[in-house]
Short mmCIF file of C-alpha atoms in Angstrom, two decimals:
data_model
loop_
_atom_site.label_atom_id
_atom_site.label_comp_id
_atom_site.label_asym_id
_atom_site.label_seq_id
_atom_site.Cartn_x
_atom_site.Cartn_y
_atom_site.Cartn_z
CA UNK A 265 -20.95 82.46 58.58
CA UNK A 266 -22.34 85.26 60.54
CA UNK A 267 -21.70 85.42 64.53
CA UNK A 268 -24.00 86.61 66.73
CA UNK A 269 -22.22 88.79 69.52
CA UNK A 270 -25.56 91.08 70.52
CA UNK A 271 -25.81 89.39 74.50
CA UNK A 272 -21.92 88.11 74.76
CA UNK A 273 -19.61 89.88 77.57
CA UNK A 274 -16.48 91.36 77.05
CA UNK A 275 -14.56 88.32 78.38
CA UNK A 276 -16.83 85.64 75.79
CA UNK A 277 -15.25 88.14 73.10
CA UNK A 278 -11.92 88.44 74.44
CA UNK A 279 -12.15 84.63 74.68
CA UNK A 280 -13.59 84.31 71.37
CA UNK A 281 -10.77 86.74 69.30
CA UNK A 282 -7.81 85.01 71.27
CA UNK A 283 -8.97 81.92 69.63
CA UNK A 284 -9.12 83.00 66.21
CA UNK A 285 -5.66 84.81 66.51
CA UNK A 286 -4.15 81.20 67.80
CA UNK A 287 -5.91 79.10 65.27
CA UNK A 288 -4.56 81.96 62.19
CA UNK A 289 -1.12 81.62 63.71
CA UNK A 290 -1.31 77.66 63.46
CA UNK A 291 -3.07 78.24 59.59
CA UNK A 292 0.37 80.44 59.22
CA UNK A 293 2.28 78.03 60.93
CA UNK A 294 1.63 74.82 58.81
CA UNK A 295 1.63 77.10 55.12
CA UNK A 296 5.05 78.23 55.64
CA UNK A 297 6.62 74.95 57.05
CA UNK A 298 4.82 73.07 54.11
CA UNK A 299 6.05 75.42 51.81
CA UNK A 300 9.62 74.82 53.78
CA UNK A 301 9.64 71.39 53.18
CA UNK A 302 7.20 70.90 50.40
CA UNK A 303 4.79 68.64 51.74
CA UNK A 304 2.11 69.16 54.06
CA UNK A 305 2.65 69.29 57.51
CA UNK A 306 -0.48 69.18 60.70
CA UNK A 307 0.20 70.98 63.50
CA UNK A 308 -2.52 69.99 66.57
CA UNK A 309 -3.10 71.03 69.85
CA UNK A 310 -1.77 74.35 69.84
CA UNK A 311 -1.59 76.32 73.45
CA UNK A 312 -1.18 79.73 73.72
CA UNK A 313 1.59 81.18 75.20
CA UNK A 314 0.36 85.01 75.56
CA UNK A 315 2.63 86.62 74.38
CA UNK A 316 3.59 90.46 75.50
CA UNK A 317 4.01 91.66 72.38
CA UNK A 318 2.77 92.06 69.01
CA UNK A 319 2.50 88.63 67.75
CA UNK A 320 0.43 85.70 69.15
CA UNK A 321 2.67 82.98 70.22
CA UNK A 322 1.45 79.44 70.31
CA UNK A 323 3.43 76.17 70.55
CA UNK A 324 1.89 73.46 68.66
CA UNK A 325 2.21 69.46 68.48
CA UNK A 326 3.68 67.81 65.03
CA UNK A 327 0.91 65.75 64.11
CA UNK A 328 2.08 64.24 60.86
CA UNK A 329 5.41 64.97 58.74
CA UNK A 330 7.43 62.91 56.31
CA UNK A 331 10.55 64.92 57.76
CA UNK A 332 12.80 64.66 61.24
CA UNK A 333 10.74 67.44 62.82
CA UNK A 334 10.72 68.55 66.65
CA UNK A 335 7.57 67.34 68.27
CA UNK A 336 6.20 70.40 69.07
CA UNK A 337 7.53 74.05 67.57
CA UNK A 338 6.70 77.57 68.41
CA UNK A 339 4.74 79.60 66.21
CA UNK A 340 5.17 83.86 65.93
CA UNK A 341 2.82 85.17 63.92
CA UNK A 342 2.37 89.19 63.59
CA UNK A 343 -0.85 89.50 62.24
CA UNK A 344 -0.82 93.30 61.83
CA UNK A 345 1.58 95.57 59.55
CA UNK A 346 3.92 98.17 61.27
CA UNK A 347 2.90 101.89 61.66
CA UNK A 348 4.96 103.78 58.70
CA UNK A 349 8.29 104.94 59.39
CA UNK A 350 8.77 102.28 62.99
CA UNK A 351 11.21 99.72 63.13
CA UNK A 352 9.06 96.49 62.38
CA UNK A 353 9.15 93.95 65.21
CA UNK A 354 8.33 91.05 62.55
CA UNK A 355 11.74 92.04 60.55
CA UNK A 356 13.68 93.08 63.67
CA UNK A 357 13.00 89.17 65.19
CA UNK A 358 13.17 87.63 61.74
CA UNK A 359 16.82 88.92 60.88
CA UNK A 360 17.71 88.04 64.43
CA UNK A 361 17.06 84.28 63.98
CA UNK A 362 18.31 83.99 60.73
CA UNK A 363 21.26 85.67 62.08
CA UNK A 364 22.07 83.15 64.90
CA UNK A 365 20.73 80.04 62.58
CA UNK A 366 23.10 80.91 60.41
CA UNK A 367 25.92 79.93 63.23
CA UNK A 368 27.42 76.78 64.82
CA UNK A 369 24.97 75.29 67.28
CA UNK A 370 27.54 76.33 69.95
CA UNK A 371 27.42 79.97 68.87
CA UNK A 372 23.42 80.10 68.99
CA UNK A 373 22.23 81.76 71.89
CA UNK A 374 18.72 81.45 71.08
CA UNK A 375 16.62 78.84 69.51
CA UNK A 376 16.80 77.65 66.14
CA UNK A 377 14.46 79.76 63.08
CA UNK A 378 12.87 76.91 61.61
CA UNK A 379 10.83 79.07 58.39
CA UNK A 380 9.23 82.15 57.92
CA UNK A 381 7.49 83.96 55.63
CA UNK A 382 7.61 88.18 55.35
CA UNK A 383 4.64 88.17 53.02
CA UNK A 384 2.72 86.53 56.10
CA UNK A 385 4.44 87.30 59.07
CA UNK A 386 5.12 84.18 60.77
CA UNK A 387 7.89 82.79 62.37
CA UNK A 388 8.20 79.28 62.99
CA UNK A 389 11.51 78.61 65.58
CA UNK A 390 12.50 75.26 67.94
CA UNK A 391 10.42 74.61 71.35
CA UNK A 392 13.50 74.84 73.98
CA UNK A 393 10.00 73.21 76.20
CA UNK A 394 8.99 73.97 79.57
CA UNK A 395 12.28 75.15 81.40
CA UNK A 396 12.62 77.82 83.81
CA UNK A 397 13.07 81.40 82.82
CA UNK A 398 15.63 83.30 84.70
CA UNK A 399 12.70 85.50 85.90
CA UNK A 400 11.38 81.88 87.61
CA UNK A 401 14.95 81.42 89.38
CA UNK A 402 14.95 85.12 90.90
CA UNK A 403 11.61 84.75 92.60
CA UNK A 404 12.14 81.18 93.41
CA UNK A 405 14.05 80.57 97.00
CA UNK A 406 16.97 79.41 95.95
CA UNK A 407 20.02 81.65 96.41
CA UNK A 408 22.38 79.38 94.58
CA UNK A 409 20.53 78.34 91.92
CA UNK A 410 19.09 82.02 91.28
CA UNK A 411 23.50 82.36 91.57
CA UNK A 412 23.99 80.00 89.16
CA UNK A 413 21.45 81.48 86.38
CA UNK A 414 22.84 85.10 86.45
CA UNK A 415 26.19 84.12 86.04
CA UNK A 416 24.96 81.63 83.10
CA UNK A 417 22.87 84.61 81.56
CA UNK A 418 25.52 86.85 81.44
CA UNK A 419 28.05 84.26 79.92
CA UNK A 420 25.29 83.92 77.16
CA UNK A 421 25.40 87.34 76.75
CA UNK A 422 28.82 87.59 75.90
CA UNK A 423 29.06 84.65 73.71
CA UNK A 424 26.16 86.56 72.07
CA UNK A 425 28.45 89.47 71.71
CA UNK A 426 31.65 87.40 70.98
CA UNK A 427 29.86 85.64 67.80
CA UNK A 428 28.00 88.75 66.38
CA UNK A 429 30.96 90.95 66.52
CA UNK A 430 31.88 91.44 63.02
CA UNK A 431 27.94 90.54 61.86
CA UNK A 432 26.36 94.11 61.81
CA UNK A 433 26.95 94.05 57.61
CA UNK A 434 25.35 90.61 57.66
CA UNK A 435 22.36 92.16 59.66
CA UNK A 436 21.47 95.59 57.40
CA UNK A 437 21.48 93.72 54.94
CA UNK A 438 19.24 90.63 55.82
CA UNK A 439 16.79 93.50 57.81
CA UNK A 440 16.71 95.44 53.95
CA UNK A 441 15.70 92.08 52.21
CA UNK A 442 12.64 91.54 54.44
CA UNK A 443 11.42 95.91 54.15
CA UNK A 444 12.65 96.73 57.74
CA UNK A 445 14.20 100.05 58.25
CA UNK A 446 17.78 99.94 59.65
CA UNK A 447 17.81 101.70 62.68
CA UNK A 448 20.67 101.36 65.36
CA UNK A 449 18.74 102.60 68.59
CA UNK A 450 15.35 103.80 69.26
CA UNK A 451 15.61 107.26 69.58
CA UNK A 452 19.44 108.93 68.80
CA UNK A 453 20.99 108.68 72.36
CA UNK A 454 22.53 112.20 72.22
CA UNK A 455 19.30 113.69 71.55
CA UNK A 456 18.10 111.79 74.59
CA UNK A 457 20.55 112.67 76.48
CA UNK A 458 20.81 116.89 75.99
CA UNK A 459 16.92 116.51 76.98
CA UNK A 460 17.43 115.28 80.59
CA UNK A 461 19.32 117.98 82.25
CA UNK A 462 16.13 119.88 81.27
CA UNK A 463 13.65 117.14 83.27
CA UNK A 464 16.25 116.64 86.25
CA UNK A 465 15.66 120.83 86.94
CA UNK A 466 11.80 120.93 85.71
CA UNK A 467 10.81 117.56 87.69
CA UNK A 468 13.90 117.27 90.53
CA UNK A 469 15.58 121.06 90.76
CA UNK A 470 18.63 119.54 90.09
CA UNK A 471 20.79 121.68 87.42
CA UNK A 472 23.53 119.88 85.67
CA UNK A 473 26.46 120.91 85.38
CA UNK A 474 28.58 121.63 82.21
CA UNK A 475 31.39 119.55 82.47
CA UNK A 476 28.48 116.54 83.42
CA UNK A 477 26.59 116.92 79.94
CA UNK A 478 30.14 117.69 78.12
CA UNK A 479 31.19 114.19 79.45
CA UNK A 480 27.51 112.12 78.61
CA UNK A 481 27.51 113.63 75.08
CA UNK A 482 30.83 112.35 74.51
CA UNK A 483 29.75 109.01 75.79
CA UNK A 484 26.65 108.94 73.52
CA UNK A 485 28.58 109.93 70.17
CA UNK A 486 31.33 107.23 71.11
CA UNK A 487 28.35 104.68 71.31
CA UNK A 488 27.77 105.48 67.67
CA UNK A 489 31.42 104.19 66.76
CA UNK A 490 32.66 101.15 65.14
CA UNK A 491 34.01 99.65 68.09
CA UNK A 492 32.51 97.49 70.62
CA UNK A 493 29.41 96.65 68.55
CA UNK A 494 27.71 93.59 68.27
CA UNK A 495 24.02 91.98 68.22
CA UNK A 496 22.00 93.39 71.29
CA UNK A 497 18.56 91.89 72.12
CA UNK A 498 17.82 95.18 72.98
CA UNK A 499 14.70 93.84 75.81
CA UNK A 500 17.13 92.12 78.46
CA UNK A 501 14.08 91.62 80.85
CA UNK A 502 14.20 88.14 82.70
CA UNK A 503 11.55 86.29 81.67
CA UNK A 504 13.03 87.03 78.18
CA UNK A 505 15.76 84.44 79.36
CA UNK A 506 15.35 80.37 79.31
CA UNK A 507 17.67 78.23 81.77
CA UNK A 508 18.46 75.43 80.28
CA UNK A 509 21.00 72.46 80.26
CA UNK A 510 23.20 74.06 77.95
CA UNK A 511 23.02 77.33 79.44
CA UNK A 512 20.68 80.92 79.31
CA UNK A 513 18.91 81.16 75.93
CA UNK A 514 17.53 84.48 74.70
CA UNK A 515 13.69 84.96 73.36
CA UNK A 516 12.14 88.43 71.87
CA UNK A 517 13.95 89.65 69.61
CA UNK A 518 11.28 92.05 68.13
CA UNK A 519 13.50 95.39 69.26
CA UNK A 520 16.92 92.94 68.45
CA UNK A 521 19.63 95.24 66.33
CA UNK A 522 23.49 95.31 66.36
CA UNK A 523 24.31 98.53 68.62
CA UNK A 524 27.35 99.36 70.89
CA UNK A 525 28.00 97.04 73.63
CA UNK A 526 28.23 100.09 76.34
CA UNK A 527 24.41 99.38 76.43
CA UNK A 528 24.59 95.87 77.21
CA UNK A 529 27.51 95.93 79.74
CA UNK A 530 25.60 98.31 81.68
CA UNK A 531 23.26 95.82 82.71
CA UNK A 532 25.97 94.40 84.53
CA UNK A 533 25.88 96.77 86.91
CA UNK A 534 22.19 97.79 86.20
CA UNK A 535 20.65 94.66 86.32
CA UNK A 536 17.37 94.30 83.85
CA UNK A 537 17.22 98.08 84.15
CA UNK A 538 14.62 98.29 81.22
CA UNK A 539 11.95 95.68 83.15
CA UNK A 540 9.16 97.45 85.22
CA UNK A 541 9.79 95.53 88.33
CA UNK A 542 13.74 95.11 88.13
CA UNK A 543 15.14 94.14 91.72
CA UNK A 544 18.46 94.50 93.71
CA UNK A 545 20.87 91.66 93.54
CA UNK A 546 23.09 91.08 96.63
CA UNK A 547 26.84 92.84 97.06
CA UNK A 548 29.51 91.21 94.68
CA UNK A 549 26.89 89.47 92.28
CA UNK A 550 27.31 92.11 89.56
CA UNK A 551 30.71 91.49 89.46
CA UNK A 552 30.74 88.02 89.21
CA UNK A 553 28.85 88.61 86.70
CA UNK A 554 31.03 91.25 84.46
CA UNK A 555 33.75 88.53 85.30
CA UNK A 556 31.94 86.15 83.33
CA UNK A 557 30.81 88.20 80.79
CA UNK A 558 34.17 89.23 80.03
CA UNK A 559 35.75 86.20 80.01
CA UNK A 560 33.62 85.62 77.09
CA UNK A 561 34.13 88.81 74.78
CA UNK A 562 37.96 89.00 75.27
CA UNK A 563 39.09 86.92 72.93
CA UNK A 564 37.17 89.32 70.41
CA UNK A 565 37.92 92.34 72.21
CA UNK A 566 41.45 92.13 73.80
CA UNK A 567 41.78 95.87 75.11
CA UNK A 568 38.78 94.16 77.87
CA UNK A 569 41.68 92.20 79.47
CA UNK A 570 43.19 95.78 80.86
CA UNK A 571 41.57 96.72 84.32
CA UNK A 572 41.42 100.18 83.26
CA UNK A 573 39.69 100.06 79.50
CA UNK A 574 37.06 96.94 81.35
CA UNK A 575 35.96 100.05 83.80
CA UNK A 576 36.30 103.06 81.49
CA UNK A 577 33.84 100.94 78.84
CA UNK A 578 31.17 99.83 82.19
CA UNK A 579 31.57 103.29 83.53
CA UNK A 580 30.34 104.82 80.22
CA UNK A 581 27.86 102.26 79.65
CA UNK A 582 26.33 102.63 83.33
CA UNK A 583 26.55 106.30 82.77
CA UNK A 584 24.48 106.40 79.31
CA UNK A 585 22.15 103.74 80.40
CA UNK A 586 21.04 105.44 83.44
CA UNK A 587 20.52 108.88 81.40
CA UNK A 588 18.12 107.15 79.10
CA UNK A 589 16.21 105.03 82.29
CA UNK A 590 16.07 108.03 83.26
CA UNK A 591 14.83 109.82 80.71
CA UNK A 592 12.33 107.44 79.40
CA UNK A 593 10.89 106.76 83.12
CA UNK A 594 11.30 109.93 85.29
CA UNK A 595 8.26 111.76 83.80
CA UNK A 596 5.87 108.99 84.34
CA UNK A 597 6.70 108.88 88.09
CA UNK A 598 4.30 110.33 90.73
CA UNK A 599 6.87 112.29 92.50
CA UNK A 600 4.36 113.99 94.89
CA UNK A 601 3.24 111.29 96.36
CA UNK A 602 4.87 110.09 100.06
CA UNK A 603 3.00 106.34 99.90
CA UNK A 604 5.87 103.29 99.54
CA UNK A 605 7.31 103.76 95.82
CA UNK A 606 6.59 101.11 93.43
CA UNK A 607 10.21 99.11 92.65
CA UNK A 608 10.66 101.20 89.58
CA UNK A 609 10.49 104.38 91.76
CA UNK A 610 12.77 102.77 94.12
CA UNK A 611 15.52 101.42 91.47
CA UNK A 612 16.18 104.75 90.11
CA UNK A 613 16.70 105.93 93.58
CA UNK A 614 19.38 102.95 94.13
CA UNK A 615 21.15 103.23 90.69
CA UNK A 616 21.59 107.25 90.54
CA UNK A 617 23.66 106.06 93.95
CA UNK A 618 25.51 103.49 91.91
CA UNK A 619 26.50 105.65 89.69
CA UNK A 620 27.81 108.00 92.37
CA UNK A 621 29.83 105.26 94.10
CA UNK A 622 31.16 103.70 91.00
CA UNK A 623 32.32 107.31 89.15
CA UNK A 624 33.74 108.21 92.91
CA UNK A 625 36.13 105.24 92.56
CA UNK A 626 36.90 106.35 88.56
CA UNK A 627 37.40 109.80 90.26
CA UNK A 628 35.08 110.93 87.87
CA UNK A 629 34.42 114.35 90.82
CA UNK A 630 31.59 115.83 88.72
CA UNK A 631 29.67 112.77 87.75
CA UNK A 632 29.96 111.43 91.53
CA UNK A 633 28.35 114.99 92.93
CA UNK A 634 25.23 115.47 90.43
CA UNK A 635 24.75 111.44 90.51
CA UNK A 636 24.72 111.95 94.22
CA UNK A 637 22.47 115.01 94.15
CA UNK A 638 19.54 113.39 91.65
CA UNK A 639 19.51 110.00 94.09
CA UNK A 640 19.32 112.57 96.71
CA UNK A 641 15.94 114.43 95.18
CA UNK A 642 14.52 111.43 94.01
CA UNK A 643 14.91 109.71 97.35
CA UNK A 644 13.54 113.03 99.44
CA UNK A 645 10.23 113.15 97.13
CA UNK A 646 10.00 109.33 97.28
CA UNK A 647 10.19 108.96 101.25
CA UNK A 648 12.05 106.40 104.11
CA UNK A 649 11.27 103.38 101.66
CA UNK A 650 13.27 104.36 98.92
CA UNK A 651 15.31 101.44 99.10
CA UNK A 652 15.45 99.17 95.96
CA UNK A 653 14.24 95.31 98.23
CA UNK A 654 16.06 92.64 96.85
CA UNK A 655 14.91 89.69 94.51
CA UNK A 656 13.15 87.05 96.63
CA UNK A 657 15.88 84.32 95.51
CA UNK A 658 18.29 86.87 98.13
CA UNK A 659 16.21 87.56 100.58
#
């Protein structure tokens, strides 16, 4: 059948394409669960969920099954093959699921991988339904139930941690079976991180001093170690998070990988530092929240339970985090400009000074003075309203 598209307007198209991606990831959908259960299996009124990524998400009703099926089920379908030599979202969220499926109910932090298929692309994973996302609780007004969610999310996280510890063998391996290539970080954090003194003097005039860069390189290589590593979701942003009854579940695992927990941790203290409009939480809620995220990950990692090793591991994490925030971020910012700063703008200012208070009290002297000398640029080319505002659950 030919389609005539000579007098239709961009939006009849757009319209038009979304359609056939939903109805090929519900064709997808109801091969691979058929050939899961062998028998066929109608899936009906699909709605698309839009996703951000590279797969078209749809959650569709169970129409007719001889098994004990949910009654709806969401459908990931990546339609398109990775560019050559990139980690492969497809296999990256595939090994993820079957990683956590794999565990107790208790010990899944994420909803359960119901089939796939690698020659098609398609996942097929449980509907957790309509529930909040923790992104929904910090812009809702509700202090303590915006409270309640962070401290629930970053539990989660470190039962995450607690149960992947020992699984990074279990991962490679499952991540080789489906083609993906194994690859621990994005881009190798020490090469990330002897390119930013360069940026902080082109883009800021800050120079950085030896003992500084001696102290981040060190901190990057040690993030390459055996220790402290476990399953990261890699994209901590909020509406990545569900609230439900049974606590925060994670979504998105396309970037997921086992990598050293120094990454995660810092989000503790950097909250949602990779999302484009991360807020400010209100004094003490970070460390309610490392309080809960420890209590979690001791058990697996008893050298946590020492005050001193629990603030040497967040200090290196916040310090390597921020370096490649930093990095990543800092050349796309307009830093001519005097106009109110956008909230990314803004949350650099506010964490560079984190990082200056915070290595003050480790009396890490040289980290405290150049941390305190990049928020100082950043917030003198930025203007008065540098100041990260707070999310609208705090306000």
């Amino acid at each position: 059948m030919t389609v005539d598209t000579s007098s239709a307007d961009d939006s009849t198209v757009g319209a038009g394409a979304e359609t056939l991606a939903v109805a090929a990831a519900v064709a997808a959908g109801e091969a691979v669960l058929s050939r899961r259960f062998g028998s066929a299996i109608t899936l009906v009124a699909p709605e698309d969920l839009a996703g951000s990524g590279p797969a078209t998400v749809v959650r569709a009703r169970v129409a007719s099954s001889p098994f004990a099926l949910p009654r709806t089920l969401v459908i990931k379908h990546y339609p398109d093959p990775p560019e050559p030599g990139r980690s492969d979202p497809f296999a990256q969220e595939a090994v993820s699921y079957q990683l956590f499926t794999a565990l107790a109910p208790e010990d899944r932090m994420c909803p359960e991988l119901l089939a796939h298929d690698g020659r098609a692309r398609v996942l097929v994973i449980e509907d957790l339904g309509g529930v909040p996302t923790l992104h929904d609780k910090l812009y809702a007004r509700d202090a303590r139930g915006a409270e309640r969610a962070l401290l629930s999310w970053a539990r989660s996280l470190g039962r995450l941690h607690a149960s992947t510890a020992s699984r990074e063998p279990d991962f490679n391996a499952l991540l080789r079976r489906l083609g993906g290539p194994v690859k621990n970080e994005d881009a190798p954090l020490p090469a990330v991180c002897a390119q930013l003194p360069g940026l902080l003097e082109e883009l800021l005039d800050v120079e950085t001093p030896e003992p500084v860069q001696e102290r981040v390189m060190a901190v990057a290589e040690r993030a390459g170690s055996p220790s402290y590593r476990a399953f990261s979701p890699v994209d901590l942003s909020p509406d990545n998070n569900l609230v439900t009854s049974s606590g925060v579940r994670f979504l998105d695992f396309e970037r997921g990988r086992v990598r050293s927990t120094l990454m995660d941790a810092a989000y503790l203290r950097l909250p949602f530092a990779s999302s484009a409009d991360a807020l400010a939480l209100p004094p003490g809620m970070s460390e309610a929240m490392i309080a809960a995220w420890r209590a979690e990950v001791v058990s697996v990692w008893p050298g946590l339970a020492d005050e001193d090793a629990l603030a040497e591991h967040l200090m290196d994490g916040q310090l390597l985090l921020l370096w490649v925030i930093t990095w990543e971020i800092l050349p796309e910012l307009n830093l001519d400009r005097h106009a109110t700063p956008i909230s990314r703008e803004a949350a650099l200012v506010t964490w560079w000074r984190e990082l200056a208070k915070h290595s003050l009290r480790a009396r890490l002297t040289d980290i405290s003075e150049h941390a305190t000398r990049v928020a100082a640029a950043l917030g003198a080319r930025l203007g008065p309203h540098a100041d990260l505002a707070f999310y609208p659950a705090f306000r």
